[in-house]
Coordinates of C-alpha atoms and ligand atoms in Angstrom, one line a residue:
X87 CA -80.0 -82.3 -82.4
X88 CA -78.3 -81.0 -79.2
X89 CA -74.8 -80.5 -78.6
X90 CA -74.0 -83.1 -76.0
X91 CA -71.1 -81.4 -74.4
X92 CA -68.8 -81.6 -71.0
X93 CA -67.1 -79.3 -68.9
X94 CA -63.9 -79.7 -68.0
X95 CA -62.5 -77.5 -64.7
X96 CA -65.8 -77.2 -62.2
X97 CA -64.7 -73.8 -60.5
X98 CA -66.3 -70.4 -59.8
X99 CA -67.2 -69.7 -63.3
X100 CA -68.1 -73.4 -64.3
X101 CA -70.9 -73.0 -61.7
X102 CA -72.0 -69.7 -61.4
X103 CA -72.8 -69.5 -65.2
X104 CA -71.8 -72.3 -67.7
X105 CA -73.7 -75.1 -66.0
X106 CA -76.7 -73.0 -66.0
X107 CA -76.7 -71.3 -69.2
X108 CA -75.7 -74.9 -70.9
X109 CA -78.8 -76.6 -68.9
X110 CA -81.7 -73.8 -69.9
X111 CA -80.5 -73.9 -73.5
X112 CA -82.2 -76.4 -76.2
X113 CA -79.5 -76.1 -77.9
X114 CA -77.2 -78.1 -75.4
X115 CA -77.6 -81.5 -73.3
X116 CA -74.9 -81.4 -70.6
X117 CA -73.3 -85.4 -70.6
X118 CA -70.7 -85.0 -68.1
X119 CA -68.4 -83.2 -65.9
X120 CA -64.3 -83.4 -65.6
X121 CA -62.9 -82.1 -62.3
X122 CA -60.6 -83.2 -60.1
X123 CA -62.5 -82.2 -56.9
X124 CA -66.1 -81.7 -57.9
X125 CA -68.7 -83.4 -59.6
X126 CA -72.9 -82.7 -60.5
X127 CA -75.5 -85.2 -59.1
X128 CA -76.4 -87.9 -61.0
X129 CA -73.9 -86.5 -63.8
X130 CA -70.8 -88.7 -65.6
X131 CA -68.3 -87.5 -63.6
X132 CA -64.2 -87.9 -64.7
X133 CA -61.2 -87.4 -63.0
X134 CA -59.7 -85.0 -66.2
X135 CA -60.0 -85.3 -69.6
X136 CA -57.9 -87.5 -70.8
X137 CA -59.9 -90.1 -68.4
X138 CA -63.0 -88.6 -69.7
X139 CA -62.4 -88.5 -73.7
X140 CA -61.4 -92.5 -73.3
X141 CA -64.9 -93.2 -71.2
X142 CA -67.8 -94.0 -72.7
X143 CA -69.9 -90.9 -72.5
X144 CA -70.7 -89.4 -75.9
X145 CA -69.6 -86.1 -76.4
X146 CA -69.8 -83.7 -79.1
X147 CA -68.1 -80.8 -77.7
X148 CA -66.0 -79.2 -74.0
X149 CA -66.1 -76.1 -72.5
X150 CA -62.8 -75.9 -70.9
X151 CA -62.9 -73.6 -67.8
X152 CA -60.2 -74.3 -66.1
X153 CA -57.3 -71.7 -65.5
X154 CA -55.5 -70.5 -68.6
X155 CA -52.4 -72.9 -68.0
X156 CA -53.9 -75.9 -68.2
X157 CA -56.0 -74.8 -70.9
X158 CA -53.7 -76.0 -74.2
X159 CA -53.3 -80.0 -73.7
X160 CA -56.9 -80.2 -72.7
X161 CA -57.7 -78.2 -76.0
X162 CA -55.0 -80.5 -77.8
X163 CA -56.7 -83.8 -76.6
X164 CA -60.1 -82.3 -77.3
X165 CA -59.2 -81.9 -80.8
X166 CA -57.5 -84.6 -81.3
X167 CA -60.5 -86.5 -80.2
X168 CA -62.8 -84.5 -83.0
X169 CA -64.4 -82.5 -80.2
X170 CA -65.3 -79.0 -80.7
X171 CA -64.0 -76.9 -78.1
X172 CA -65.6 -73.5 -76.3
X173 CA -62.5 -71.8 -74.2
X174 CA -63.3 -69.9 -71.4
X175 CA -61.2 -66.1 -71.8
X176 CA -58.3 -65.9 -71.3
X177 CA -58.0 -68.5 -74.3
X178 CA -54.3 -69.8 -73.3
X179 CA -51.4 -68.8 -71.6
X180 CA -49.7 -67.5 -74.4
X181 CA -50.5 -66.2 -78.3
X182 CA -48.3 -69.0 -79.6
X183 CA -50.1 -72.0 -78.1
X184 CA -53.9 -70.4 -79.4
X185 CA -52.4 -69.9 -82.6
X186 CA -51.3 -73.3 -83.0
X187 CA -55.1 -75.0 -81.2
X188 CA -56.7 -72.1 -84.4
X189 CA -54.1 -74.3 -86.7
X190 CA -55.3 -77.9 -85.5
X191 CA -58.8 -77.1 -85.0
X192 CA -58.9 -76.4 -88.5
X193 CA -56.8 -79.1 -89.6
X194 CA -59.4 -81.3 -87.7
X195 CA -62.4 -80.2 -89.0
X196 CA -63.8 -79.3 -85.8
X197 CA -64.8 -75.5 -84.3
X198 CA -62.6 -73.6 -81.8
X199 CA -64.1 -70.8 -79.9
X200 CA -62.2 -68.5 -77.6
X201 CA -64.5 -67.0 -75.9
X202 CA -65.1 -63.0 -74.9
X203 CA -67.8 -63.2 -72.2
X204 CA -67.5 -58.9 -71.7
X205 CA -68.2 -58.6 -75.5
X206 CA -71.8 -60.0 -75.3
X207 CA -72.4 -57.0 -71.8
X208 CA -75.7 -55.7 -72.9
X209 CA -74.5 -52.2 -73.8
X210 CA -71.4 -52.8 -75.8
X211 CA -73.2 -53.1 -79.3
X212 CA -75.1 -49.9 -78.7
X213 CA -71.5 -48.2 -78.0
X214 CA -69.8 -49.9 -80.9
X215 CA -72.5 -48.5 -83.5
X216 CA -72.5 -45.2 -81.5
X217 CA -69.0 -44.6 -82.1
X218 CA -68.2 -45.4 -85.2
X219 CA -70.6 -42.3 -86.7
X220 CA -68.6 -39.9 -83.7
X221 CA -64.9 -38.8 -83.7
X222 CA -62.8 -40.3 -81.0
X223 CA -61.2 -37.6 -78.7
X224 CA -59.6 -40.1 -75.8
X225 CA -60.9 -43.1 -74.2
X226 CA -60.1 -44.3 -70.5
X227 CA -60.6 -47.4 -68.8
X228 CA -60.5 -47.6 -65.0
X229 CA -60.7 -51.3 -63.8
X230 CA -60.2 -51.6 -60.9
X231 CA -61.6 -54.6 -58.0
X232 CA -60.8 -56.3 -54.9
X233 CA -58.9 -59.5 -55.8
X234 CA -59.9 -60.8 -52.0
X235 CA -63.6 -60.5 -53.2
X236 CA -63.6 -61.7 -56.7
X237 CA -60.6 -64.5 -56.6
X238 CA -60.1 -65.8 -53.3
X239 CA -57.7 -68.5 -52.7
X240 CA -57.2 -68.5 -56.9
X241 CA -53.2 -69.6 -56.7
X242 CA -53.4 -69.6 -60.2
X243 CA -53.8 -66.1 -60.6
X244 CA -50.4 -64.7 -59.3
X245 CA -48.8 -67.4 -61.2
X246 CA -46.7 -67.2 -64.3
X247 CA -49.2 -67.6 -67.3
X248 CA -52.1 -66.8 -64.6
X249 CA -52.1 -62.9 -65.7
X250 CA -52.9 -61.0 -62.5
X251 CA -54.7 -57.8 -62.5
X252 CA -55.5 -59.0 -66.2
X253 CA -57.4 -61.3 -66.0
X254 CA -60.4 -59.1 -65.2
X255 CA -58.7 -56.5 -67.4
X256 CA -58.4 -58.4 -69.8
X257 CA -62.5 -58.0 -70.0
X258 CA -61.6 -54.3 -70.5
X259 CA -59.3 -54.9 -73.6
X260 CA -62.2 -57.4 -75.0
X261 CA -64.6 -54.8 -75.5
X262 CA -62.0 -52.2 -76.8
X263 CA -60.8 -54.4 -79.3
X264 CA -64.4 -54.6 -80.6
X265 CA -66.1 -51.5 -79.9
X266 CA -63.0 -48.8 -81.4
X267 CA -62.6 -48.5 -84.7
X268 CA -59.3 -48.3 -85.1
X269 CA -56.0 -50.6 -84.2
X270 CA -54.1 -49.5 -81.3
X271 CA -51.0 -50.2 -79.4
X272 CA -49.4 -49.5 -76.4
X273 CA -46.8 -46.6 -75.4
X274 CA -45.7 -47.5 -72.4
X275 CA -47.0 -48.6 -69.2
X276 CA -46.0 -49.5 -65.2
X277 CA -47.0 -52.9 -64.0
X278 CA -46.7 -53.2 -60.1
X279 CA -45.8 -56.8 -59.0
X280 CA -46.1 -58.3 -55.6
X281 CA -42.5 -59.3 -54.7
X282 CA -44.0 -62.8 -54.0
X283 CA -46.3 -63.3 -56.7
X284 CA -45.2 -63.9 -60.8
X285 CA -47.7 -61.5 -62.1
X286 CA -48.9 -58.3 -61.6
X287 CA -51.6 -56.6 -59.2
X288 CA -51.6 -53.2 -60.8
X289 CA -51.1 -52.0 -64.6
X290 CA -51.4 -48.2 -65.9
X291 CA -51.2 -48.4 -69.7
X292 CA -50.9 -45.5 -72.5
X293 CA -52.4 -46.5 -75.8
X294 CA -52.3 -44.8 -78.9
X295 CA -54.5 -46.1 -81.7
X296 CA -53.7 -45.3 -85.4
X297 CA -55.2 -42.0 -85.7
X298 CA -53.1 -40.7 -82.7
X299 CA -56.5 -40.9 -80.1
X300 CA -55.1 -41.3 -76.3
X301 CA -56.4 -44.6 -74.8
X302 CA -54.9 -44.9 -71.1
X303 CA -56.5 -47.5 -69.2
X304 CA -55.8 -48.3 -65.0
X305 CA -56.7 -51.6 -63.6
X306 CA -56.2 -52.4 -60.1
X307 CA -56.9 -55.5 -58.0
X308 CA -56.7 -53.5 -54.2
X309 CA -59.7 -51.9 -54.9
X310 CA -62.1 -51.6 -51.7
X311 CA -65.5 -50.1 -51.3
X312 CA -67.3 -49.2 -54.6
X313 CA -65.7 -51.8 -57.5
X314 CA -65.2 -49.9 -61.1
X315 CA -65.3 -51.4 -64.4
X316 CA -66.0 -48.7 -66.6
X317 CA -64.9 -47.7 -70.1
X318 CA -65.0 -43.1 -71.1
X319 CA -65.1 -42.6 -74.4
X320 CA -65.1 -38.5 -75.0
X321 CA -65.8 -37.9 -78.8
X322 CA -67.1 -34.6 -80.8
X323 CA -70.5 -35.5 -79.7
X324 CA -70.4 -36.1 -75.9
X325 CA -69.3 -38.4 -73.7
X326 CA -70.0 -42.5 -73.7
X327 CA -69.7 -44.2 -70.7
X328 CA -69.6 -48.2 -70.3
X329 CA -69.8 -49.1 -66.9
X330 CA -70.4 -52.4 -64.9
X331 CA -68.4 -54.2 -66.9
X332 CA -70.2 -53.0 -70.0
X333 CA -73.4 -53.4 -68.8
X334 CA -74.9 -50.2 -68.1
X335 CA -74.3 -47.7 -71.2
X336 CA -74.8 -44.0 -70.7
X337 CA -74.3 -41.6 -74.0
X338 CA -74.1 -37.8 -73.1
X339 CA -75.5 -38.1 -69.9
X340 CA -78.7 -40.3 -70.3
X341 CA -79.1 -43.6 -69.5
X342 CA -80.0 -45.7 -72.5
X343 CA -82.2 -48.7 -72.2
X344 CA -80.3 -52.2 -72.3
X345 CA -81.6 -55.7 -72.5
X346 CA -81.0 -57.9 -68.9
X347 CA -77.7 -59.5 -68.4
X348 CA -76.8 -62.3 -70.8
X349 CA -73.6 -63.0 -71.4
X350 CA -73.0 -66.2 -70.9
X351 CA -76.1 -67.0 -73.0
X352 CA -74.8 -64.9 -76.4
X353 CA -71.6 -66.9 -75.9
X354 CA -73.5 -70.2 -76.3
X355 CA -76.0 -69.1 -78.9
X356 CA -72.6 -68.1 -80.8
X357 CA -70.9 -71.3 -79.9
X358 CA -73.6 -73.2 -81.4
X359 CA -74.0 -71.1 -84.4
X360 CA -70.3 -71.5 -85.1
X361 CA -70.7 -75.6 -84.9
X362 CA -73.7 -75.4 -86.9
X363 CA -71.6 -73.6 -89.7
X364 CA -68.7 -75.6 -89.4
X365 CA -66.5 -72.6 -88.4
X366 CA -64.2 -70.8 -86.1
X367 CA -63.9 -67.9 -83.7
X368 CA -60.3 -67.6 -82.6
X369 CA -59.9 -63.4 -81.9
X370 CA -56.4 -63.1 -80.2
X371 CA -56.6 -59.5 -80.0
X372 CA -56.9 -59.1 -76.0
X373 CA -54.5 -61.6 -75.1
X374 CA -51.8 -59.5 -77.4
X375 CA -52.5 -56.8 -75.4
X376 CA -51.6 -58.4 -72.2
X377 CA -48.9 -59.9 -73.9
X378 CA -48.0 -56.6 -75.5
X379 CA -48.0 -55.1 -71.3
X380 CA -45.9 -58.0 -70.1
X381 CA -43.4 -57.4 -72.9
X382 CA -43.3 -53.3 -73.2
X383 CA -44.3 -52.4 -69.9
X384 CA -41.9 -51.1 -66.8
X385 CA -42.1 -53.2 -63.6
X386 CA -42.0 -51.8 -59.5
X387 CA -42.0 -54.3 -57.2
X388 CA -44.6 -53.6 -54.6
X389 CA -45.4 -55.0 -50.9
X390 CA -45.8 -58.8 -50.7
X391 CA -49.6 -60.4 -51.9
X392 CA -51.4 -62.4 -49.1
X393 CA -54.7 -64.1 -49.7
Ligands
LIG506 P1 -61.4 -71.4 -60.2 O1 -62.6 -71.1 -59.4 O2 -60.1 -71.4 -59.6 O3 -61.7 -72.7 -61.0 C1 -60.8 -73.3 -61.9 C2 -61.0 -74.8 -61.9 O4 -60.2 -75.3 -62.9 C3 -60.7 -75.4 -60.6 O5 -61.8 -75.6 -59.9 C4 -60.0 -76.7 -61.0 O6 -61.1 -77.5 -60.9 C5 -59.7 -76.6 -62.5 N1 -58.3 -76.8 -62.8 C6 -57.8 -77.7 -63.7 N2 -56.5 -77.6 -63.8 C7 -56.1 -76.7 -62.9 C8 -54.9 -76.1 -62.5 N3 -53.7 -76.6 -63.1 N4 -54.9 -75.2 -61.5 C9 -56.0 -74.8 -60.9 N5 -57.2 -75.3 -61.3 C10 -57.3 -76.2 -62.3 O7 -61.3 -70.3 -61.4 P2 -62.5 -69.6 -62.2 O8 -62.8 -68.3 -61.5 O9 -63.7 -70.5 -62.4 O10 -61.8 -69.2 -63.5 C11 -61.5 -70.2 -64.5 C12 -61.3 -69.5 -65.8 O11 -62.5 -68.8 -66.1 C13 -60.2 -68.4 -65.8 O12 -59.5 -68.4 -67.0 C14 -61.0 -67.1 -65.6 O13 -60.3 -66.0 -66.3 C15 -62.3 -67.4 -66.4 N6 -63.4 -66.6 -65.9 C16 -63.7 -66.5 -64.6 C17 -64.7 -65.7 -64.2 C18 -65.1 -65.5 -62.7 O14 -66.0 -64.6 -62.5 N7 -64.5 -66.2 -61.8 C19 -65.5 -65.0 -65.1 C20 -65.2 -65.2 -66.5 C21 -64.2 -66.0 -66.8 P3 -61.2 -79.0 -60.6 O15 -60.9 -79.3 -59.2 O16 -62.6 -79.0 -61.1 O17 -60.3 -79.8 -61.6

């Protein structure tokens, strides 16, 4: 039977992939929508959750796509209400609140899944097995975009808890945390804040993982002209290169073959898998990295942020 689901927060991403990956799957029946300012023709339509989990829809699961604030009572209530919840990445605002969501989901018999949309990028399993038979000389990430383009008029962003520049790098630090096979940790690092904004616009990090290999990784959100998201790893055997986001994979200078984009597809195939089994998917790994930036890394103020 499908997963009747809702989602809750009807923004950029809600639209440009989750309502149309959830309404081409089989494996999913879309019920209703919770949004303060948008809605779906001729779908149940709520003002939030709370208003929506007391209707009388019946749902089976929520995606929750709102920003990352708002994301732990709307997991809470989810829960609570035996709901099986998909969270859009970042998967809270901070490592404590996900931890304790891993803790009640369980507790509740239902399946929590924070999602890693940049994990399921066409090219990163084809790195992640290519690496692991190479030695690792250095890795570097440049990821770098125009915030104007990619987030305009998202308040939430430059807000405390909102992350900044890492909330697309945090897409970077996704796929390292799968693909290398080692831990790593950061050295140090420079975050450049706007002196209006709470978080940052700019971060250059130094990573060491735990055989010594240098991982330094740039991401930017002033980028204009050409956009980078791209991922070097130089081993003994060549160079690896991820770029668009993951997407496009070259190994010492050829192109390899990939499949056509489908992110937001493996997510749901996962997501229903994990219900199906009765489990959960709660990887903190990025989010300690950002955490790990906020807490170890140097801050310069830079010129003031306007939209
Ligand atoms: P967005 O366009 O600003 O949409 C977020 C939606 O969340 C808003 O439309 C708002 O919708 C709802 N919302 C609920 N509580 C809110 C609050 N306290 N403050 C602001 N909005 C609130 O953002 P987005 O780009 O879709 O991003 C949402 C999440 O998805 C973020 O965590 C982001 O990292 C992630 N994501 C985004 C992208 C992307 O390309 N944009 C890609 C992958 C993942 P209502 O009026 O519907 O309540």
């Amino acid at each position: 039977m499908a997963v009747r689901i809702a989602i809750v927060g009807l923004g950029k991403i809600a639209q440009d992939q989750h309502v149309p990956v959830i309404t081409a799957s089989p494996a999913y029946e879309l019920v209703a929508i919770a949004s303060r300012s948008a809605g779906l023709p001729d779908m149940p339509h709520y003002h939030d959750i709370d208003a929506m989990l007391a209707g009388d829809v019946a749902i089976d699961a929520v995606a929750l796509c709102q920003p990352p604030q708002a994301r732990y009572d709307a997991a809470r209530a989810a829960i609570l209400a035996g709901k099986h919840v998909f969270l859009e990445k970042p998967p809270g605002a901070t490592l404590s609140e996900v931890e304790a969501l891993a803790e009640l989901a369980r507790a509740h018999g239902v399946t929590l899944f924070a999602s890693w949309h940049s994990r399921y990028a066409s090219g990163v399993e084809t790195a992640k097995g290519w690496i692991a038979e190479r030695a690792i000389r250095s890795v570097t990430i440049d990821w770098k975009e125009d915030v104007r383009v990619w987030h305009p008029g998202q308040k939430w962003i430059w807000e405390a808890g909102g992350l900044g520049v890492f909330d697309p790098g945090i897409n970077a630090l996704s796929i390292m945390t799968h693909i290398l096979p080692r831990p790593f940790f950061l050295l140090d690092g420079t975050l450049s804040f706007p002196s209006n904004c709470q978080a940052a616009i700019a971060a250059d990090l130094s990573f060491r993982d735990e055989a010594g290999v240098p991982i330094n990784a740039a991401f930017d959100f002033r980028q204009t002209g050409p956009q980078t998201w791209d991922i070097r790893v130089d081993t003994d055997d060549g160079e690896l290169v991820l770029s668009k986001g993951g997407s496009v994979l070259t190994i010492a200078g050829v192109l390899q073959d990939t499949a056509p984009e489908a992110e937001y597809r493996g997510l749901y195939d996962r997501f229903a898998t994990l219900i199906a089994d009765g489990a959960s998917d709660v990887d903190v790994a990025p989010l300690r990295h950002v955490a790990d930036a906020y807490l170890r890394g140097a801050r310069v103020m830079v010129e003031p942020f306007e939209d």
